[in-house]
Amino acid sequence: MAEISLTVDYQGIKLAGSGHLPETTPARDAVLLLHGFTGSRIEFAYLFVDIARRLAARGITVFRFDFAGCGESEGRFVDLSIADQASQTGVLLDELAARYPGLRWHVVGYSMGALAAAATGVNRPDLASVILVAPAGNLDEIVSRSLEQGTALANGNIDFIGLELNPQLQVEASAFDLDAYMELLEAPTLILHGGRDVVVPAAIGERAAALAQRGTFIALAEADHGFWLGAHRQQLAELVGEWVECGGRLSDAAVFAGRE
């Protein structure tokens, strides 16, 4: 497996990314990983690195990028918005498909990144599938808590764990209707959620899957929001891997194993 660094230009902003290119098996599928709120293409405790390497070992090409203002990408965190992240995702898909033609594309969004993934899936019927991991349909509550926990700045924004947070993000998150996007989403859609997730309750993911036209929901009963245990990360990668390889479906055995 080859691991590479690359950048993509988005409206004059350079988005920093990493690619995992299988060497032993000709790749048919590619996955784009979208990180969550205050996260990066590495994700907390290297979740995305782990998942990407596991998928690449199966022969799946994987890319993971920092959204603008996050990680090593250019831009300002204070400008963070769901709509802009969805726009960035579209540009990333176009550029990557041009650089690596002939691949079947899947988008995997985690937490806030799942909102961008859902919006992207509605706007891009060419996607082979959409995978949402702990979709943050309650992002307005998450951002509201962050605003309350932070320190007020003179310009009206909030210093939250060293990041400048614009209260307008909470307004946008309140207006974002995940249910409406799910009802419009035609691509095969897999939603994976930790049964012990206290950040985004699993009921949010279950509802989203029920509303999707071709939705599948699996709760990893003992997993939390960050999939902190190695066993849960392995389950996550195996479920995503089989789903991608099978073009947007899971075997009964995989569904049963995922729910154990």
mmCIF file of C-alpha atoms in Angstrom, residues 9-143:
data_model
loop_
_atom_site.group_PDB
_atom_site.id
_atom_site.type_symbol
_atom_site.label_atom_id
_atom_site.label_comp_id
_atom_site.label_asym_id
_atom_site.label_seq_id
_atom_site.Cartn_x
_atom_site.Cartn_y
_atom_site.Cartn_z
ATOM 1 C CA ASP A 9 -7.601 23.837 -4.625
ATOM 2 C CA TYR A 10 -10.975 25.071 -3.384
ATOM 3 C CA GLN A 11 -11.786 28.684 -4.231
ATOM 4 C CA GLY A 12 -8.147 29.655 -3.746
ATOM 5 C CA ILE A 13 -7.826 27.640 -0.524
ATOM 6 C CA LYS A 14 -5.532 24.609 -0.509
ATOM 7 C CA LEU A 15 -7.151 21.575 1.085
ATOM 8 C CA ALA A 16 -4.605 19.156 2.539
ATOM 9 C CA GLY A 17 -5.225 15.470 2.041
ATOM 10 C CA SER A 18 -3.838 11.968 2.324
ATOM 11 C CA GLY A 19 -4.352 9.049 -0.018
ATOM 12 C CA HIS A 20 -4.075 5.308 0.572
ATOM 13 C CA LEU A 21 -3.487 3.482 -2.706
ATOM 14 C CA PRO A 22 -3.630 -0.342 -2.746
ATOM 15 C CA GLU A 23 -0.747 -2.032 -4.532
ATOM 16 C CA THR A 24 -1.644 -5.709 -4.596
ATOM 17 C CA THR A 25 -5.184 -5.540 -5.981
ATOM 18 C CA PRO A 26 -6.407 -3.368 -8.863
ATOM 19 C CA ALA A 27 -8.770 -0.947 -7.159
ATOM 20 C CA ARG A 28 -12.376 -0.762 -8.326
ATOM 21 C CA ASP A 29 -13.754 1.380 -5.499
ATOM 22 C CA ALA A 30 -12.682 4.602 -3.839
ATOM 23 C CA VAL A 31 -13.797 6.115 -0.548
ATOM 24 C CA LEU A 32 -13.648 9.758 0.518
ATOM 25 C CA LEU A 33 -13.625 10.212 4.309
ATOM 26 C CA LEU A 34 -15.178 13.396 5.749
ATOM 27 C CA HIS A 35 -14.238 14.305 9.319
ATOM 28 C CA GLY A 36 -16.346 15.770 12.108
ATOM 29 C CA PHE A 37 -16.660 19.018 14.083
ATOM 30 C CA THR A 38 -13.275 20.182 15.451
ATOM 31 C CA GLY A 39 -11.730 17.087 13.850
ATOM 32 C CA SER A 40 -9.311 16.567 10.970
ATOM 33 C CA ARG A 41 -8.390 13.983 8.369
ATOM 34 C CA ILE A 42 -6.625 12.073 11.157
ATOM 35 C CA GLU A 43 -9.641 12.246 13.485
ATOM 36 C CA PHE A 44 -9.544 11.728 17.232
ATOM 37 C CA ALA A 45 -7.139 9.000 18.344
ATOM 38 C CA TYR A 46 -6.264 8.438 14.658
ATOM 39 C CA LEU A 47 -9.638 6.897 13.813
ATOM 40 C CA PHE A 48 -9.471 7.864 10.124
ATOM 41 C CA VAL A 49 -5.887 6.664 9.725
ATOM 42 C CA ASP A 50 -6.860 3.295 11.153
ATOM 43 C CA ILE A 51 -9.990 2.953 9.010
ATOM 44 C CA ALA A 52 -8.195 4.084 5.837
ATOM 45 C CA ARG A 53 -5.391 1.571 6.262
ATOM 46 C CA ARG A 54 -7.812 -1.255 6.961
ATOM 47 C CA LEU A 55 -9.843 -0.434 3.859
ATOM 48 C CA ALA A 56 -6.754 -0.055 1.673
ATOM 49 C CA ALA A 57 -5.561 -3.474 2.846
ATOM 50 C CA ARG A 58 -8.778 -4.838 1.305
ATOM 51 C CA GLY A 59 -7.949 -3.231 -2.049
ATOM 52 C CA ILE A 60 -10.065 -0.083 -1.653
ATOM 53 C CA THR A 61 -8.565 3.308 -2.543
ATOM 54 C CA VAL A 62 -9.103 5.824 0.267
ATOM 55 C CA PHE A 63 -8.734 9.588 0.484
ATOM 56 C CA ARG A 64 -9.140 11.761 3.571
ATOM 57 C CA PHE A 65 -8.979 15.554 3.605
ATOM 58 C CA ASP A 66 -9.019 18.379 6.114
ATOM 59 C CA PHE A 67 -11.939 20.701 5.498
ATOM 60 C CA ALA A 68 -11.041 24.385 5.029
ATOM 61 C CA GLY A 69 -9.916 25.924 8.314
ATOM 62 C CA CYS A 70 -9.279 22.489 9.838
ATOM 63 C CA GLY A 71 -6.147 20.424 10.306
ATOM 64 C CA GLU A 72 -3.455 21.405 7.809
ATOM 65 C CA SER A 73 -5.786 22.981 5.236
ATOM 66 C CA GLU A 74 -5.773 26.686 4.562
ATOM 67 C CA GLY A 75 -8.733 28.825 5.552
ATOM 68 C CA ARG A 76 -10.221 29.898 8.875
ATOM 69 C CA PHE A 77 -12.096 27.727 11.339
ATOM 70 C CA VAL A 78 -14.371 30.680 12.105
ATOM 71 C CA ASP A 79 -15.789 30.370 8.561
ATOM 72 C CA LEU A 80 -16.900 26.771 9.139
ATOM 73 C CA SER A 81 -20.318 25.907 7.672
ATOM 74 C CA ILE A 82 -22.221 22.778 6.649
ATOM 75 C CA ALA A 83 -23.066 24.194 3.235
ATOM 76 C CA ASP A 84 -19.438 25.079 2.523
ATOM 77 C CA GLN A 85 -18.237 21.646 3.594
ATOM 78 C CA ALA A 86 -20.744 20.067 1.198
ATOM 79 C CA SER A 87 -19.412 22.350 -1.548
ATOM 80 C CA GLN A 88 -15.833 21.339 -0.720
ATOM 81 C CA THR A 89 -16.840 17.686 -0.915
ATOM 82 C CA GLY A 90 -18.178 18.148 -4.430
ATOM 83 C CA VAL A 91 -14.956 19.811 -5.571
ATOM 84 C CA LEU A 92 -12.872 17.068 -3.957
ATOM 85 C CA LEU A 93 -14.863 14.354 -5.725
ATOM 86 C CA ASP A 94 -14.526 16.082 -9.097
ATOM 87 C CA GLU A 95 -10.785 16.582 -8.718
ATOM 88 C CA LEU A 96 -10.064 13.106 -7.386
ATOM 89 C CA ALA A 97 -12.185 11.433 -10.069
ATOM 90 C CA ALA A 98 -10.205 13.347 -12.701
ATOM 91 C CA ARG A 99 -6.880 12.301 -11.173
ATOM 92 C CA TYR A 100 -7.920 8.689 -10.554
ATOM 93 C CA PRO A 101 -10.417 7.755 -13.296
ATOM 94 C CA GLY A 102 -12.404 4.553 -13.519
ATOM 95 C CA LEU A 103 -13.215 4.191 -9.834
ATOM 96 C CA ARG A 104 -16.614 3.702 -8.223
ATOM 97 C CA TRP A 105 -16.975 6.466 -5.597
ATOM 98 C CA HIS A 106 -18.378 6.254 -2.073
ATOM 99 C CA VAL A 107 -18.538 9.045 0.526
ATOM 100 C CA VAL A 108 -18.138 8.274 4.233
ATOM 101 C CA GLY A 109 -19.076 11.096 6.602
ATOM 102 C CA TYR A 110 -18.506 11.022 10.345
ATOM 103 C CA SER A 111 -20.574 13.119 12.799
ATOM 104 C CA MET A 112 -20.734 16.656 11.325
ATOM 105 C CA GLY A 113 -19.046 15.307 8.202
ATOM 106 C CA ALA A 114 -22.047 13.023 7.768
ATOM 107 C CA LEU A 115 -24.220 16.091 7.189
ATOM 108 C CA ALA A 116 -21.988 17.148 4.296
ATOM 109 C CA ALA A 117 -22.049 13.562 3.023
ATOM 110 C CA ALA A 118 -25.863 13.459 3.077
ATOM 111 C CA ALA A 119 -26.122 16.778 1.221
ATOM 112 C CA THR A 120 -23.544 15.607 -1.298
ATOM 113 C CA GLY A 121 -25.403 12.353 -1.882
ATOM 114 C CA VAL A 122 -28.580 14.226 -2.750
ATOM 115 C CA ASN A 123 -26.762 16.430 -5.254
ATOM 116 C CA ARG A 124 -24.614 13.719 -6.876
ATOM 117 C CA PRO A 125 -26.529 10.774 -8.322
ATOM 118 C CA ASP A 126 -23.229 9.410 -9.660
ATOM 119 C CA LEU A 127 -22.149 8.224 -6.187
ATOM 120 C CA ALA A 128 -22.156 4.462 -5.716
ATOM 121 C CA SER A 129 -23.194 4.845 -2.076
ATOM 122 C CA VAL A 130 -23.256 7.072 0.982
ATOM 123 C CA ILE A 131 -22.125 5.940 4.423
ATOM 124 C CA LEU A 132 -22.974 7.986 7.503
ATOM 125 C CA VAL A 133 -21.202 7.233 10.764
ATOM 126 C CA ALA A 134 -22.946 8.734 13.822
ATOM 127 C CA PRO A 135 -24.646 11.461 11.747
ATOM 128 C CA ALA A 136 -24.881 14.605 13.891
ATOM 129 C CA GLY A 137 -28.521 15.489 13.334
ATOM 130 C CA ASN A 138 -28.256 17.279 16.689
ATOM 131 C CA LEU A 139 -25.334 19.459 15.628
ATOM 132 C CA ASP A 140 -27.162 22.573 16.830
ATOM 133 C CA GLU A 141 -27.097 21.166 20.375
ATOM 134 C CA ILE A 142 -23.428 20.215 20.077
ATOM 135 C CA VAL A 143 -22.435 23.663 18.834
#
